[in-house]
Short mmCIF file of C-alpha atoms in Angstrom, two decimals:
data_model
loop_
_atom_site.label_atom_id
_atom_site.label_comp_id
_atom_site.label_asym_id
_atom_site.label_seq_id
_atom_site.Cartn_x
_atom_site.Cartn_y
_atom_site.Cartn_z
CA UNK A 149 78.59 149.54 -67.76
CA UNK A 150 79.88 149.28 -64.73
CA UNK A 151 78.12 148.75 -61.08
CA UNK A 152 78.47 147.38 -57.26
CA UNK A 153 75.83 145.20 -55.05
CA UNK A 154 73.37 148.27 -55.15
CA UNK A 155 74.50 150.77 -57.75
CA UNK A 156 75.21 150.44 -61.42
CA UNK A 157 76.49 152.93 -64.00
CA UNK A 158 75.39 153.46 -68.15
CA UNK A 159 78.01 154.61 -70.39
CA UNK A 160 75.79 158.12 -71.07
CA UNK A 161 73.45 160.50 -69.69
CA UNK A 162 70.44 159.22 -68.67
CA UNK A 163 66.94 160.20 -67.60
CA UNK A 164 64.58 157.76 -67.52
CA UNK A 165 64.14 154.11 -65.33
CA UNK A 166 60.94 152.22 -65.14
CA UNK A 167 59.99 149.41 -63.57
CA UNK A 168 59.21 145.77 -65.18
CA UNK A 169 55.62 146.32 -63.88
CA UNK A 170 54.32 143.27 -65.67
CA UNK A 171 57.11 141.17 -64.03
CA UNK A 172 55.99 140.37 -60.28
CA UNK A 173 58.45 137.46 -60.02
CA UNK A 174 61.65 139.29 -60.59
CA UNK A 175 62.91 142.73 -59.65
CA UNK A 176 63.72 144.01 -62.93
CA UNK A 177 64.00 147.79 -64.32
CA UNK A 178 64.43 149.40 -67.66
CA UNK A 179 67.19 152.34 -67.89
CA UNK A 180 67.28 154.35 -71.39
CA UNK A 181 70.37 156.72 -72.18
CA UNK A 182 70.19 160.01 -73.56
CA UNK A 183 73.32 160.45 -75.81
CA UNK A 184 73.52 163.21 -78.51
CA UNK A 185 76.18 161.97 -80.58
CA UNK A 186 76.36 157.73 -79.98
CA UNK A 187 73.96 155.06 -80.31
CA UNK A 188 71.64 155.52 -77.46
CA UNK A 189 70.80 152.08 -75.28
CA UNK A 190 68.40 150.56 -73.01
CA UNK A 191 69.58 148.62 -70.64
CA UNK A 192 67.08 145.78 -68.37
CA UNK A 193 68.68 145.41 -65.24
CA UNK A 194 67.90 142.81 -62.27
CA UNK A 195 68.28 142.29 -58.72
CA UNK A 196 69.38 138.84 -57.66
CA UNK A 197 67.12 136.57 -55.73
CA UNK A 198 69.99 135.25 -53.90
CA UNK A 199 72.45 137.51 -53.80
CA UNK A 200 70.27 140.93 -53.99
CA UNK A 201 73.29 142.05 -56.33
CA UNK A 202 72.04 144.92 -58.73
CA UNK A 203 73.16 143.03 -62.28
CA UNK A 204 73.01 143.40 -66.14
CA UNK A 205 69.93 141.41 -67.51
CA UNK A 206 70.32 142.68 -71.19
CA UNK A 207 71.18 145.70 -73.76
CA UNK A 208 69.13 146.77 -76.38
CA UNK A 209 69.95 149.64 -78.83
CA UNK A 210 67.84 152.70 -79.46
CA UNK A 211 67.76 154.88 -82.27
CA UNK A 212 67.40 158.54 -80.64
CA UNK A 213 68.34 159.99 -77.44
CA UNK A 214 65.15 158.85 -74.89
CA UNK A 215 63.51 161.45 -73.21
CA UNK A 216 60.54 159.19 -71.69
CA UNK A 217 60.37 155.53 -71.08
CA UNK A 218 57.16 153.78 -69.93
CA UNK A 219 56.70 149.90 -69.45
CA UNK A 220 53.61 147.69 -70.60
CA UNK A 221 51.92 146.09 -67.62
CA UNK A 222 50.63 143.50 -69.30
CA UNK A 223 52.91 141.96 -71.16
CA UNK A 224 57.46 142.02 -69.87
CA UNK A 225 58.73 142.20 -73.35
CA UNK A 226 56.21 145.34 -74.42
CA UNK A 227 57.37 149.04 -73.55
CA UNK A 228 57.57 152.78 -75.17
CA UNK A 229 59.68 155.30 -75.52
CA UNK A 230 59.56 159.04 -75.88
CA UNK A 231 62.73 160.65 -78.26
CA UNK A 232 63.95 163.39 -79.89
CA UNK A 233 67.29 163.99 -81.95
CA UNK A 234 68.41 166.87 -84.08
CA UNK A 235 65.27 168.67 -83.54
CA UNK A 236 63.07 165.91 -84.64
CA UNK A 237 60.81 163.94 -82.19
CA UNK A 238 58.13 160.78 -81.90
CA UNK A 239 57.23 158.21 -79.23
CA UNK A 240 57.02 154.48 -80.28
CA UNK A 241 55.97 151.03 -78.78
CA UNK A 242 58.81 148.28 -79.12
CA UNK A 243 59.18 144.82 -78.27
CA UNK A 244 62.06 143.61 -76.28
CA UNK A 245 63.53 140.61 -78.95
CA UNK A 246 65.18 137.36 -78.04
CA UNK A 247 68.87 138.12 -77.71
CA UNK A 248 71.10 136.30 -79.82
CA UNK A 249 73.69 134.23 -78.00
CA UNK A 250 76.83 136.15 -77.51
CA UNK A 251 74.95 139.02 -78.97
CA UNK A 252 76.53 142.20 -77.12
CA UNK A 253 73.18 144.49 -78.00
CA UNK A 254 70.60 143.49 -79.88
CA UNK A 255 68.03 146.12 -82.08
CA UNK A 256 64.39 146.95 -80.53
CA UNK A 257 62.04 145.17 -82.91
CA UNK A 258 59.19 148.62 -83.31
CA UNK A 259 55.69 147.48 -83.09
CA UNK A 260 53.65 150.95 -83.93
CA UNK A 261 54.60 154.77 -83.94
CA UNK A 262 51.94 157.18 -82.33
CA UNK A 263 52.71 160.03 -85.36
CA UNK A 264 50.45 163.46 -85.08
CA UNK A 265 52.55 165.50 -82.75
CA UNK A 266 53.03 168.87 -83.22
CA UNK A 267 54.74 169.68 -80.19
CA UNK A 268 58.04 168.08 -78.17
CA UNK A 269 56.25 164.68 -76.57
CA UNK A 270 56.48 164.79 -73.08
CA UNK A 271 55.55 161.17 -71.93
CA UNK A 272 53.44 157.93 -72.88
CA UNK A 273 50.80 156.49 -70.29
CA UNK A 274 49.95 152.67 -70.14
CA UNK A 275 46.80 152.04 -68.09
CA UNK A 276 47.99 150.76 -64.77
CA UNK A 277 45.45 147.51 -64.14
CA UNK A 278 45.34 144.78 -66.61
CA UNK A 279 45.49 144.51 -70.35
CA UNK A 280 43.89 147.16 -72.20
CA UNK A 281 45.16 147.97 -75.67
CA UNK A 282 45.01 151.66 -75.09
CA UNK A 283 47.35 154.35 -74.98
CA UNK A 284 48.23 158.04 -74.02
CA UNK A 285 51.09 160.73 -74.99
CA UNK A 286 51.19 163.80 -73.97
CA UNK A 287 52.91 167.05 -75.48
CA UNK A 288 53.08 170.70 -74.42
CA UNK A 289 49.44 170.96 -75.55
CA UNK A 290 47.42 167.81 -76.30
CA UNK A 291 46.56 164.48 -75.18
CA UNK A 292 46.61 162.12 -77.43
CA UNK A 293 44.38 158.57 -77.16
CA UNK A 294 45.59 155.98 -79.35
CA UNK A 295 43.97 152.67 -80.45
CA UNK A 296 46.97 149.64 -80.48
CA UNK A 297 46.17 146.88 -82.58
CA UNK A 298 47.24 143.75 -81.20
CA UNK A 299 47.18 142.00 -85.20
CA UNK A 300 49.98 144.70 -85.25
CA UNK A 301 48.61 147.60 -87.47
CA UNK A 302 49.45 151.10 -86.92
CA UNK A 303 48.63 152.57 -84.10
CA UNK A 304 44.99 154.74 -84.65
CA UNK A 305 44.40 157.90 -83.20
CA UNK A 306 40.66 157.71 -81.24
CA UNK A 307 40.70 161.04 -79.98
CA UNK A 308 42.60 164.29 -78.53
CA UNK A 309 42.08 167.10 -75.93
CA UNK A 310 43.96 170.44 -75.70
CA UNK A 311 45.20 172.09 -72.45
CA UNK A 312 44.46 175.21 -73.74
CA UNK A 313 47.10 178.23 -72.59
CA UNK A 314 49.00 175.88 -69.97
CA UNK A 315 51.82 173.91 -71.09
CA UNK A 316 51.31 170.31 -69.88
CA UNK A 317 54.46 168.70 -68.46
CA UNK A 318 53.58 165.04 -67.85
CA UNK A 319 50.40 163.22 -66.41
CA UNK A 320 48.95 160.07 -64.79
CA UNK A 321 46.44 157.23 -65.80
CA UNK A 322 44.24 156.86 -62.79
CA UNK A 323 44.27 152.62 -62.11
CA UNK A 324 40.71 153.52 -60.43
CA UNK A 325 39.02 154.80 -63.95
CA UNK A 326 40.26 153.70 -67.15
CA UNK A 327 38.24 156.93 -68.42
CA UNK A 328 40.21 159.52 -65.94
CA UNK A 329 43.81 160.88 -66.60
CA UNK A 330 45.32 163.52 -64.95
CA UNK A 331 47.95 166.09 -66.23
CA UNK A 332 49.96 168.38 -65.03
CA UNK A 333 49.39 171.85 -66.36
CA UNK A 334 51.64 175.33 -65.81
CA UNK A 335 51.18 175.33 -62.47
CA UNK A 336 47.77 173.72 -62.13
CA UNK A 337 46.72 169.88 -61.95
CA UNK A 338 43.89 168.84 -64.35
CA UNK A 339 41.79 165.98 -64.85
CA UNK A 340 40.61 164.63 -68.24
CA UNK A 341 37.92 162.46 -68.91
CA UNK A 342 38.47 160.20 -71.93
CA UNK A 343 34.92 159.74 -73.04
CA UNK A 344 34.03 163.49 -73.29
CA UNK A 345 37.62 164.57 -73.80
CA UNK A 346 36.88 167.67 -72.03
CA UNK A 347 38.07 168.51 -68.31
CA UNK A 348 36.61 166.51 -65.45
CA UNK A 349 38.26 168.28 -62.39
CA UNK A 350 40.89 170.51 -61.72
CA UNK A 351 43.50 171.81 -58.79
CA UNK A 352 44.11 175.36 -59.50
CA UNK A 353 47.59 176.75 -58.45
CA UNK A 354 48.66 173.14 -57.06
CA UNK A 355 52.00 174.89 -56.96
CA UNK A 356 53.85 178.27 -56.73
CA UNK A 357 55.76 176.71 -60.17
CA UNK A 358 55.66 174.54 -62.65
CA UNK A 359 54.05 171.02 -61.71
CA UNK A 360 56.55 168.46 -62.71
CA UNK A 361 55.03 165.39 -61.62
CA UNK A 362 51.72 163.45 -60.35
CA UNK A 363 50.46 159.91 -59.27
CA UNK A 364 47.34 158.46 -58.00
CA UNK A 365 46.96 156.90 -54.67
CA UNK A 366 46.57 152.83 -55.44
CA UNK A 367 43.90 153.24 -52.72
CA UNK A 368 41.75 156.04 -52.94
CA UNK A 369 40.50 157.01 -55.91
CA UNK A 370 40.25 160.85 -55.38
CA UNK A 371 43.67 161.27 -53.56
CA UNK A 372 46.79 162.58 -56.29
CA UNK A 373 50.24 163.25 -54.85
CA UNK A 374 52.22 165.81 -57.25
CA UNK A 375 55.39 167.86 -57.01
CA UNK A 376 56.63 171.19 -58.47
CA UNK A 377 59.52 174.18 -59.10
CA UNK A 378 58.60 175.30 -55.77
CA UNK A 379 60.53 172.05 -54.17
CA UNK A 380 57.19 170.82 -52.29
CA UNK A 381 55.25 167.67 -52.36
CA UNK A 382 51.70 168.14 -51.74
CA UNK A 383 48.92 165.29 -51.51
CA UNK A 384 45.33 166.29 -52.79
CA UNK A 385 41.95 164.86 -52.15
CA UNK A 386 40.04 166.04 -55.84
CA UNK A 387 36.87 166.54 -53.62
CA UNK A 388 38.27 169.35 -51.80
CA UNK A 389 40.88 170.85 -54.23
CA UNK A 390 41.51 174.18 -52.14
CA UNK A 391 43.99 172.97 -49.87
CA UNK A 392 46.22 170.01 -49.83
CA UNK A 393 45.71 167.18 -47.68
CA UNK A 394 49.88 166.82 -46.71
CA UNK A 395 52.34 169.30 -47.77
CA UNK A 396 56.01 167.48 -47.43
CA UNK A 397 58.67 170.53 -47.91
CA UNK A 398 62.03 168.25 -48.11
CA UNK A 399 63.62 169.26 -50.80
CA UNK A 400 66.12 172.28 -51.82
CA UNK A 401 65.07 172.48 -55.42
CA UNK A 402 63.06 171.80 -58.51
CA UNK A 403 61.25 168.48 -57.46
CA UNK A 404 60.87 166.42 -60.94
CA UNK A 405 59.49 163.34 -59.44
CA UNK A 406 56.72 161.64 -57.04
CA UNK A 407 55.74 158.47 -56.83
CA UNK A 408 53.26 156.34 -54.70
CA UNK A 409 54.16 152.28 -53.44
CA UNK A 410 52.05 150.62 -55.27
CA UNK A 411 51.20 148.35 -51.93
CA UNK A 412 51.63 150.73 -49.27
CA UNK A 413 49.79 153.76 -50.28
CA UNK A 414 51.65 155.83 -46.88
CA UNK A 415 54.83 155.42 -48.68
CA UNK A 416 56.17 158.07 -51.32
CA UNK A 417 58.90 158.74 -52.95
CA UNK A 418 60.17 162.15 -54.30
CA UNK A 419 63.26 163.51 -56.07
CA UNK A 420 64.61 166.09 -58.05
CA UNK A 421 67.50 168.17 -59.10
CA UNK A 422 69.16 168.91 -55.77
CA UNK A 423 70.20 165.66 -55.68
CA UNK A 424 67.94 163.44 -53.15
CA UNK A 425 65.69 161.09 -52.74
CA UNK A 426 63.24 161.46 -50.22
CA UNK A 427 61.13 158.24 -48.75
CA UNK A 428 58.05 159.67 -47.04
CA UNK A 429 55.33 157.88 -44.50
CA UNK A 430 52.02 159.78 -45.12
CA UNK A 431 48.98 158.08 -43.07
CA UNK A 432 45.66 158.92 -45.29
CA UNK A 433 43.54 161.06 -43.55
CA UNK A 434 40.55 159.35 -41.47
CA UNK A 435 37.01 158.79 -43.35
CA UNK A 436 35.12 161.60 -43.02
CA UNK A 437 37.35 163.87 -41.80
CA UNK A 438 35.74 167.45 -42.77
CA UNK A 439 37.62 170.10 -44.64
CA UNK A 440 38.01 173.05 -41.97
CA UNK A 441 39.95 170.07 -40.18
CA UNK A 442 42.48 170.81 -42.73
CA UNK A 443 43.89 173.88 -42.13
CA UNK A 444 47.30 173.04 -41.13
CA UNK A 445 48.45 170.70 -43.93
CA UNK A 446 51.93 169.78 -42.60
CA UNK A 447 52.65 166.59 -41.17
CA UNK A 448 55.14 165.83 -37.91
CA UNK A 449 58.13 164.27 -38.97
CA UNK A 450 56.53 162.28 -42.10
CA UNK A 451 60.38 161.99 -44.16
CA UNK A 452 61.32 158.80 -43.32
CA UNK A 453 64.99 159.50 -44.71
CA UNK A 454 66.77 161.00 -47.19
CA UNK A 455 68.90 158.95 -49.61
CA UNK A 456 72.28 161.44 -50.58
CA UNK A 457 73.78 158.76 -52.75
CA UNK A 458 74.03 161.08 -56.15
CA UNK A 459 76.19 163.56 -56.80
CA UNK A 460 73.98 164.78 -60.09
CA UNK A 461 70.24 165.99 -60.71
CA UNK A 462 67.63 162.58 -60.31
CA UNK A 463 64.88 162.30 -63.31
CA UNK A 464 64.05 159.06 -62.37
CA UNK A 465 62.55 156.85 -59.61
CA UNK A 466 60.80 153.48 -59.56
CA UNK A 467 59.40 151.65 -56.81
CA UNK A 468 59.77 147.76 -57.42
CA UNK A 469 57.11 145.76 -59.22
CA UNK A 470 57.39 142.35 -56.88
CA UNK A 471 58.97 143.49 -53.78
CA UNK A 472 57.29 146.95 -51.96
CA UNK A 473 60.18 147.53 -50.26
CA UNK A 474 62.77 147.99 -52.81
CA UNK A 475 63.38 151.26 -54.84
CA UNK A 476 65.40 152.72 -57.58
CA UNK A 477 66.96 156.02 -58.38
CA UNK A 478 68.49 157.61 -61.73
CA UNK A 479 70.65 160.85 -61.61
CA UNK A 480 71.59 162.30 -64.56
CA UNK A 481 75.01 161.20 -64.84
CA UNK A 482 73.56 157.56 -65.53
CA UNK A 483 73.89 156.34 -62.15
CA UNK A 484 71.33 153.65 -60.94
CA UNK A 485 70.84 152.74 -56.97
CA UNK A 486 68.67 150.86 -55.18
CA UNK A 487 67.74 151.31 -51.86
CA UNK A 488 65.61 149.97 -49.41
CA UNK A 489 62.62 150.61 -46.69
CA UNK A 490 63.92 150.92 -43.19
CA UNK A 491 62.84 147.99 -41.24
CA UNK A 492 60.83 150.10 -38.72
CA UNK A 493 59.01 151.46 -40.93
CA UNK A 494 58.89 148.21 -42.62
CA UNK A 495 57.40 146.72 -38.94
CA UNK A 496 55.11 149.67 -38.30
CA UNK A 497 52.87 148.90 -42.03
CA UNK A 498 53.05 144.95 -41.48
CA UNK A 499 51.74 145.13 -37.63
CA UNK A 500 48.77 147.92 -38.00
#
């Protein structure tokens, strides 16, 4: 463990970082390493309120190499994991124990397993907006629902979909509808309704490759952003699925993640395996603005800047829980940074 004011380094490969959503009066993220051979770690990191120093909060020890990390939003001590090791795989909820004093790591206490997967698990979903005691995971080929008893019983199974021939690669809970979560499928983006479990709406070809990654606009309930093989970012209004409402082509390569500010829904960020982060200023469209108006999807001059900090692949991005204008990045080689927005752009959302 190692790190500076704004960077810090894990002992192993690492793909996954997640924000302490449920913690709005610190900065905090979870890391989680993906080691083949040692004991794999989470580690809860935390920017100083007075010295804005990136620092090591805590270290917690994992049993398999973690392949998808997802905090509660409810509750700061409550998060899952996805892992695999030695072909075997699973996704669990743990609970963040009291470290001992002078305790160098201390064991996840696990609270349920969510057992029934056929298929390599590809992520876990919390919904975004208060405390509900539901779940998702998602493999290759189903969605799973999942019952979590807070008297601490197994988890129980309430229902599944399947994606049918396309391969799902990750998905989204929508914070508008607690019912509504969309996937990314082969190359399409789907929405599922959790009542029916059948399909509710769906973007066909939402990319020349695979979709890697999705995420709802935290103001407009019909807008997704999502990323794909091709290297774009493309923002989609649901209603009018034929053509994106932004296409942002700033990357070089595979882009494996998108995410919206949860405050500031012009804001994105975007990364993937050529090394960059991206920070993007999208304005929504105007009210009522028709579909032929849409014809020429590209934007003047919407990357804000891009971040060249890592020299490996990024899996992971998280924009701050308490402060909207902090973010972080993961590369692959288990180094964390955390960057800022500029203060123009900063000046331009504040004074609208």
């Amino acid at each position: 463990m190692q790190g500076s004011q704004n960077t810090y380094g894990v002992k192993y490969q690492a793909r996954c970082i997640a924000a302490v959503v449920a913690d709005t009066q610190r900065t905090r993220f979870l890391v989680g390493t993906l080691s083949l051979r040692e004991e794999n770690e989470i580690h809860l990191l935390q920017i100083g309120d007075k010295t804005g120093a990136l620092a090591f909060d805590g270290l917690y020890t994992h049993p398999s190499e973690i392949w998808g990390l997802s905090a509660c939003p409810f509750d700061v001590s409550i998060l899952s994991t996805v892992y695999a090791s030695a072909g075997e795989f699973g996704a669990a909820i743990w609970k963040l124990p009291e470290r001992a004093r002078g305790a160098a790591n201390t064991p996840l206490q696990k609270l349920a397993s969510l057992d029934g997967h056929t298929q390599r698990i590809k992520c876990t979903l919390w919904f975004p907006k208060g405390k509900h005691h539901q779940i998702v995971s998602i493999d290759a080929e189903n969605l799973y629902v999942w019952d979590l008893d807070p008297s601490g019983k197994p988890a129980k199974e309430l229902g599944r979909v399947s994606s049918g021939l396309q391969q799902m690669a990750g998905g989204c809970w929508s914070p508008h509808d607690v019912y509504i979560v969309a996937t990314a499928c082969g190359t399409s983006l789907k929405c599922w309704d959790l009542r029916t479990m059948k399909e509710a709406s769906t973007v066909d070809q939402a990319h020349a490759g695979q979709v890697r990654d999705l995420d709802y606009n935290p103001k407009r309930q019909h807008t997704i952003v999502t990323s794909g093989d091709d290297s774009k970012v493309r923002v989609w209004d649901l209603r009018m699925s034929g053509m994106p409402l932004s296409e942002l082509p700033g990357h070089a390569h595979w882009t494996l993640r998108v995410q919206y500010n949860r405050r500031y829904e012009e804001l994105i960020l975007s990364a993937g395996t050529d090394a960059m982060v991206n920070l993007w200023y999208v304005p929504p469209p105007a009210e009522g603005k028709s579909k032929s108006s849409l014809s020429s999807p590209k934007i003047s001059d919407p990357l804000v800047r891009s971040h060249h900090e890592h020299e490996d692949s990024i899996y992971g991005i998280a924009w701050s829980a308490r402060d909207p204008w902090v973010f972080a990045s993961l590369s692959y080689d288990g180094n964390v940074y955390i960057d800022y927005v500029t203060q123009a752009v900063r000046k331009k959302l504040t004074t609208k």
